[in-house]
PDB file of C-alpha atoms in Angstrom:
ATOM      1  CA  THR A   1    -146.912-131.828 268.488  1.00 85.00           C
ATOM      2  CA  LEU A   2    -144.475-129.456 266.867  1.00 80.00           C
ATOM      3  CA  GLY A   3    -145.673-128.035 263.533  1.00 85.00           C
ATOM      4  CA  ARG A   4    -143.559-126.920 260.590  1.00 80.00           C
ATOM      5  CA  ARG A   5    -142.982-123.480 262.094  1.00 83.00           C
ATOM      6  CA  GLY A   6    -142.455-124.915 265.553  1.00 80.00           C
ATOM      7  CA  LYS A   7    -139.573-123.699 267.653  1.00 84.00           C
ATOM      8  CA  LYS A   8    -138.010-125.849 270.356  1.00 87.00           C
ATOM      9  CA  GLU A   9    -137.732-122.785 272.613  1.00 88.00           C
ATOM     10  CA  ASN A  10    -141.528-122.966 272.929  1.00 86.00           C
ATOM     11  CA  LEU A  11    -141.077-126.250 274.775  1.00 89.00           C
ATOM     12  CA  LEU A  12    -140.636-124.977 278.341  1.00 89.00           C
ATOM     13  CA  VAL A  13    -139.356-128.237 279.862  1.00 92.00           C
ATOM     14  CA  GLU A  14    -136.675-130.735 278.910  1.00 93.00           C
ATOM     15  CA  GLU A  15    -137.702-133.564 276.596  1.00 91.00           C
ATOM     16  CA  SER A  16    -136.543-135.978 279.311  1.00 94.00           C
ATOM     17  CA  PHE A  17    -139.208-134.481 281.617  1.00 95.00           C
ATOM     18  CA  LEU A  18    -141.872-135.230 279.006  1.00 92.00           C
ATOM     19  CA  LYS A  19    -140.628-138.810 278.670  1.00 93.00           C
ATOM     20  CA  GLU A  20    -140.794-139.284 282.452  1.00 94.00           C
ATOM     21  CA  LYS A  21    -144.425-138.105 282.339  1.00 91.00           C
ATOM     22  CA  GLY A  22    -145.211-140.412 279.402  1.00 91.00           C
ATOM     23  CA  ILE A  23    -145.764-137.488 277.035  1.00 91.00           C
ATOM     24  CA  GLY A  24    -144.563-137.820 273.450  1.00 91.00           C
ATOM     25  CA  LEU A  25    -143.223-134.944 271.376  1.00 90.00           C
ATOM     26  CA  TYR A  26    -143.799-135.359 267.656  1.00 85.00           C
ATOM     27  CA  ASN A  27    -142.693-133.258 264.693  1.00 87.00           C
ATOM     28  CA  VAL A  28    -145.579-133.082 262.228  1.00 84.00           C
ATOM     29  CA  GLU A  29    -146.253-131.544 258.811  1.00 85.00           C
ATOM     30  CA  ARG A  30    -149.104-129.282 259.858  1.00 86.00           C
ATOM     31  CA  GLY A  31    -148.859-125.539 260.009  1.00 80.00           C
ATOM     32  CA  GLY A  32    -148.267-123.721 263.239  1.00 83.00           C
ATOM     33  CA  ASP A  33    -145.987-124.090 266.217  1.00 86.00           C
ATOM     34  CA  ILE A  34    -146.277-126.285 269.307  1.00 87.00           C
ATOM     35  CA  THR A  35    -149.485-127.526 270.899  1.00 90.00           C
ATOM     36  CA  TYR A  36    -150.762-130.258 273.184  1.00 91.00           C
ATOM     37  CA  HIS A  37    -153.078-133.093 272.137  1.00 93.00           C
ATOM     38  CA  GLY A  38    -154.621-135.392 274.687  1.00 93.00           C
ATOM     39  CA  PRO A  39    -157.709-136.746 276.414  1.00 95.00           C
ATOM     40  CA  GLY A  40    -160.617-134.344 276.678  1.00 97.00           C
ATOM     41  CA  GLN A  41    -160.099-132.831 273.239  1.00 97.00           C
ATOM     42  CA  VAL A  42    -162.068-133.385 270.084  1.00 97.00           C
ATOM     43  CA  VAL A  43    -159.450-133.603 267.363  1.00 95.00           C
ATOM     44  CA  GLY A  44    -160.656-133.530 263.772  1.00 93.00           C
ATOM     45  CA  TYR A  45    -158.752-133.960 260.539  1.00 92.00           C
ATOM     46  CA  PRO A  46    -160.950-132.751 257.658  1.00 89.00           C
ATOM     47  CA  ILE A  47    -159.624-134.314 254.468  1.00 87.00           C
ATOM     48  CA  LEU A  48    -160.943-132.137 251.667  1.00 86.00           C
ATOM     49  CA  ASN A  49    -160.228-131.752 247.978  1.00 88.00           C
ATOM     50  CA  LEU A  50    -159.401-128.068 247.480  1.00 88.00           C
ATOM     51  CA  ASN A  51    -158.742-128.337 243.744  1.00 86.00           C
ATOM     52  CA  GLN A  52    -161.847-126.326 242.810  1.00 85.00           C
ATOM     53  CA  ASN A  53    -161.221-123.564 245.345  1.00 84.00           C
ATOM     54  CA  ARG A  54    -157.505-123.264 246.041  1.00 88.00           C
ATOM     55  CA  ASP A  55    -157.859-121.060 249.089  1.00 86.00           C
ATOM     56  CA  ILE A  56    -156.167-122.429 252.191  1.00 89.00           C
ATOM     57  CA  HIS A  57    -156.989-119.332 254.248  1.00 92.00           C
ATOM     58  CA  LYS A  58    -160.691-119.744 253.467  1.00 94.00           C
ATOM     59  CA  LEU A  59    -160.443-123.368 254.608  1.00 93.00           C
ATOM     60  CA  VAL A  60    -158.901-122.350 257.945  1.00 94.00           C
ATOM     61  CA  ARG A  61    -161.443-119.542 258.462  1.00 96.00           C
ATOM     62  CA  SER A  62    -164.262-121.996 257.676  1.00 96.00           C
ATOM     63  CA  VAL A  63    -162.969-124.481 260.262  1.00 97.00           C
ATOM     64  CA  GLU A  64    -162.885-121.593 262.752  1.00 98.00           C
ATOM     65  CA  ASP A  65    -166.516-120.830 261.809  1.00 98.00           C
ATOM     66  CA  VAL A  66    -167.495-124.440 262.533  1.00 98.00           C
ATOM     67  CA  LEU A  67    -165.921-124.348 265.982  1.00 98.00           C
ATOM     68  CA  ILE A  68    -167.296-120.895 266.840  1.00 99.00           C
ATOM     69  CA  LYS A  69    -170.804-122.127 265.958  1.00 98.00           C
ATOM     70  CA  VAL A  70    -170.327-125.290 268.034  1.00 98.00           C
ATOM     71  CA  ILE A  71    -169.296-123.518 271.220  1.00 99.00           C
ATOM     72  CA  ARG A  72    -172.036-120.930 270.688  1.00 98.00           C
ATOM     73  CA  LEU A  73    -174.522-123.827 270.986  1.00 98.00           C
ATOM     74  CA  TYR A  74    -173.329-124.092 274.606  1.00 98.00           C
ATOM     75  CA  GLY A  75    -173.584-120.356 275.287  1.00 98.00           C
ATOM     76  CA  ILE A  76    -169.874-119.638 274.824  1.00 98.00           C
ATOM     77  CA  ASP A  77    -168.943-116.548 272.815  1.00 98.00           C
ATOM     78  CA  GLY A  78    -166.014-117.630 270.656  1.00 98.00           C
ATOM     79  CA  LYS A  79    -164.194-115.288 268.332  1.00 98.00           C
ATOM     80  CA  ARG A  80    -161.196-114.819 266.089  1.00 96.00           C
ATOM     81  CA  ILE A  81    -158.300-112.588 267.033  1.00 96.00           C
ATOM     82  CA  LYS A  82    -156.809-110.677 264.121  1.00 94.00           C
ATOM     83  CA  GLY A  83    -153.465-112.102 263.069  1.00 93.00           C
ATOM     84  CA  LEU A  84    -153.885-115.324 265.073  1.00 93.00           C
ATOM     85  CA  THR A  85    -155.337-118.672 264.048  1.00 92.00           C
ATOM     86  CA  GLY A  86    -157.812-120.583 266.177  1.00 96.00           C
ATOM     87  CA  VAL A  87    -160.881-119.876 268.265  1.00 98.00           C
ATOM     88  CA  TRP A  88    -160.667-117.667 271.316  1.00 97.00           C
ATOM     89  CA  VAL A  89    -162.809-116.920 274.351  1.00 98.00           C
ATOM     90  CA  GLY A  90    -161.574-113.590 275.603  1.00 96.00           C
ATOM     91  CA  ASN A  91    -157.785-113.883 275.425  1.00 96.00           C
ATOM     92  CA  GLU A  92    -157.745-117.645 275.888  1.00 97.00           C
ATOM     93  CA  LYS A  93    -157.561-120.173 273.069  1.00 97.00           C
ATOM     94  CA  ILE A  94    -160.216-122.865 273.193  1.00 98.00           C
ATOM     95  CA  ALA A  95    -159.447-124.419 269.787  1.00 98.00           C
ATOM     96  CA  ALA A  96    -156.188-124.744 267.890  1.00 95.00           C
ATOM     97  CA  ILE A  97    -156.009-125.205 264.136  1.00 95.00           C
ATOM     98  CA  GLY A  98    -152.979-126.549 262.318  1.00 91.00           C
ATOM     99  CA  MET A  99    -153.615-127.752 258.803  1.00 90.00           C
ATOM    100  CA  ALA A 100    -151.566-128.735 255.809  1.00 89.00           C
ATOM    101  CA  VAL A 101    -152.276-129.196 252.124  1.00 89.00           C
ATOM    102  CA  LYS A 102    -150.549-131.506 249.677  1.00 92.00           C
ATOM    103  CA  LYS A 103    -151.631-131.645 246.011  1.00 92.00           C
ATOM    104  CA  TRP A 104    -154.631-129.529 247.100  1.00 90.00           C
ATOM    105  CA  ILE A 105    -155.862-132.165 249.562  1.00 88.00           C
ATOM    106  CA  SER A 106    -156.112-130.933 253.152  1.00 88.00           C
ATOM    107  CA  PHE A 107    -154.882-132.912 256.120  1.00 85.00           C
ATOM    108  CA  HIS A 108    -154.244-132.363 259.816  1.00 89.00           C
ATOM    109  CA  GLY A 109    -156.872-130.145 261.387  1.00 91.00           C
ATOM    110  CA  PHE A 110    -158.111-128.852 264.728  1.00 96.00           C
ATOM    111  CA  ALA A 111    -158.244-129.604 268.443  1.00 96.00           C
ATOM    112  CA  LEU A 112    -161.135-128.275 270.535  1.00 98.00           C
ATOM    113  CA  ASN A 113    -160.587-128.336 274.299  1.00 98.00           C
ATOM    114  CA  VAL A 114    -163.696-129.863 275.840  1.00 98.00           C
ATOM    115  CA  SER A 115    -162.606-131.367 279.165  1.00 98.00           C
ATOM    116  CA  THR A 116    -158.855-131.224 278.618  1.00 95.00           C
ATOM    117  CA  ASN A 117    -156.462-131.172 281.563  1.00 95.00           C
ATOM    118  CA  LEU A 118    -155.087-127.694 280.905  1.00 96.00           C
ATOM    119  CA  ASP A 119    -152.070-128.295 283.171  1.00 95.00           C
ATOM    120  CA  TYR A 120    -150.256-129.900 280.222  1.00 94.00           C
ATOM    121  CA  PHE A 121    -150.182-126.534 278.477  1.00 93.00           C
ATOM    122  CA  LYS A 122    -147.845-125.285 281.244  1.00 94.00           C
ATOM    123  CA  TYR A 123    -145.049-127.291 279.621  1.00 91.00           C
ATOM    124  CA  ILE A 124    -145.253-125.344 276.363  1.00 80.00           C
ATOM    125  CA  ARG A 125    -145.783-121.865 274.974  1.00 81.00           C
ATOM    126  CA  PRO A 126    -148.929-122.821 273.035  1.00 79.00           C
ATOM    127  CA  CYS A 127    -148.661-121.863 269.379  1.00 81.00           C
ATOM    128  CA  GLY A 128    -145.597-119.799 270.314  1.00 81.00           C
ATOM    129  CA  ILE A 129    -147.828-117.099 271.837  1.00 83.00           C
ATOM    130  CA  ASP A 130    -146.679-115.489 275.096  1.00 87.00           C
ATOM    131  CA  ASP A 131    -149.516-113.216 276.121  1.00 88.00           C
ATOM    132  CA  LYS A 132    -152.559-115.486 275.728  1.00 92.00           C
ATOM    133  CA  GLY A 133    -153.862-118.432 277.729  1.00 94.00           C
ATOM    134  CA  VAL A 134    -155.837-121.580 277.019  1.00 96.00           C
ATOM    135  CA  THR A 135    -159.254-122.668 278.190  1.00 98.00           C
ATOM    136  CA  SER A 136    -161.784-125.440 277.730  1.00 98.00           C
ATOM    137  CA  ILE A 137    -165.532-125.813 277.541  1.00 99.00           C
ATOM    138  CA  GLU A 138    -165.459-127.536 280.939  1.00 98.00           C
ATOM    139  CA  ARG A 139    -163.455-124.734 282.535  1.00 98.00           C
ATOM    140  CA  ILE A 140    -166.033-122.222 281.337  1.00 98.00           C
ATOM    141  CA  LEU A 141    -169.220-124.215 281.989  1.00 98.00           C
ATOM    142  CA  GLY A 142    -168.196-126.426 284.905  1.00 97.00           C
ATOM    143  CA  LYS A 143    -170.628-129.248 285.612  1.00 93.00           C
ATOM    144  CA  ASN A 144    -172.877-128.061 282.769  1.00 94.00           C
ATOM    145  CA  SER A 145    -170.225-129.028 280.234  1.00 96.00           C
ATOM    146  CA  PRO A 146    -171.390-131.247 277.348  1.00 98.00           C
ATOM    147  CA  SER A 147    -169.971-134.704 276.767  1.00 97.00           C
ATOM    148  CA  ILE A 148    -167.284-135.345 274.172  1.00 96.00           C
ATOM    149  CA  GLU A 149    -169.878-137.315 272.193  1.00 95.00           C
ATOM    150  CA  ASP A 150    -172.292-134.364 272.154  1.00 96.00           C
ATOM    151  CA  VAL A 151    -169.544-132.030 270.963  1.00 97.00           C
ATOM    152  CA  GLU A 152    -168.511-134.494 268.248  1.00 95.00           C
ATOM    153  CA  ARG A 153    -172.114-134.700 267.029  1.00 93.00           C
ATOM    154  CA  ASP A 154    -172.400-130.906 266.957  1.00 95.00           C
ATOM    155  CA  ILE A 155    -169.099-130.528 265.088  1.00 95.00           C
ATOM    156  CA  ILE A 156    -170.305-132.948 262.420  1.00 92.00           C
ATOM    157  CA  GLU A 157    -173.593-131.049 262.083  1.00 93.00           C
ATOM    158  CA  GLN A 158    -171.966-127.608 261.949  1.00 95.00           C
ATOM    159  CA  PHE A 159    -169.285-128.841 259.567  1.00 91.00           C
ATOM    160  CA  GLY A 160    -172.034-129.851 257.145  1.00 91.00           C
ATOM    161  CA  GLU A 161    -173.722-126.464 257.469  1.00 93.00           C
ATOM    162  CA  VAL A 162    -170.579-124.359 257.039  1.00 95.00           C
ATOM    163  CA  PHE A 163    -169.125-126.405 254.180  1.00 90.00           C
ATOM    164  CA  GLY A 164    -172.464-127.239 252.539  1.00 88.00           C
ATOM    165  CA  PHE A 165    -171.997-131.001 252.830  1.00 84.00           C
ATOM    166  CA  ALA A 166    -174.549-133.678 253.576  1.00 81.00           C
ATOM    167  CA  MET A 167    -172.878-135.373 256.529  1.00 78.00           C
ATOM    168  CA  LYS A 168    -173.192-139.001 257.498  1.00 71.00           C
ATOM    169  CA  ARG A 169    -171.343-140.907 260.150  1.00 66.00           C
ATOM    170  CA  GLY A 170    -168.742-143.406 259.081  1.00 65.00           C
ATOM    171  CA  PHE A 171    -166.793-145.934 261.038  1.00 55.00           C
ATOM    172  CA  GLU A 172    -166.099-144.983 264.628  1.00 56.00           C
ATOM    173  CA  PHE A 173    -162.848-145.812 266.337  1.00 51.00           C
ATOM    174  CA  ILE A 174    -163.364-143.667 269.413  1.00 53.00           C
ATOM    175  CA  GLY A 175    -161.406-145.073 272.310  1.00 53.00           C
ATOM    176  CA  LYS A 176    -160.095-148.026 270.335  1.00 47.00           C
ATOM    177  CA  GLU A 177    -156.570-148.889 269.322  1.00 48.00           C
ATOM    178  CA  LEU A 178    -156.156-149.270 265.578  1.00 41.00           C
TER     179      LEU A 178
END
């Protein structure tokens, strides 16, 4: 996807190449530049009413906190890098965040690389950043990597803790066409 600040020069291949590979390129309203979304990621779109606390930066930092706490459960030391959005392990991004707000309601969200095929990131300059790489939980932990379902459960739990919400599962459409 290409966010509002996305630049086509951060797409490192021709769009025709993407089409041949069956990869779509979509312009979206979220913040940020270009990123990849695909199998092996947990993608979450927190829809929150920010009317009481109109602080978009706090929202983004809180989502980073959620994801840092989740990967810490698996022994991975995630961090922020000053001036950059997302969650990092060393100099490699493990989670991208691209959110938007309309009428103080948040939409879009985050993508955490769990067992993502990182080869797809070779076709882009992720988030428009030259000197950093990407990684995944599976790349770091190998065969000890948690399942997508375990990571989803932990994100829900940590989201409740960080945001102070009582969480309950709703309808699940995982792996189903809507």
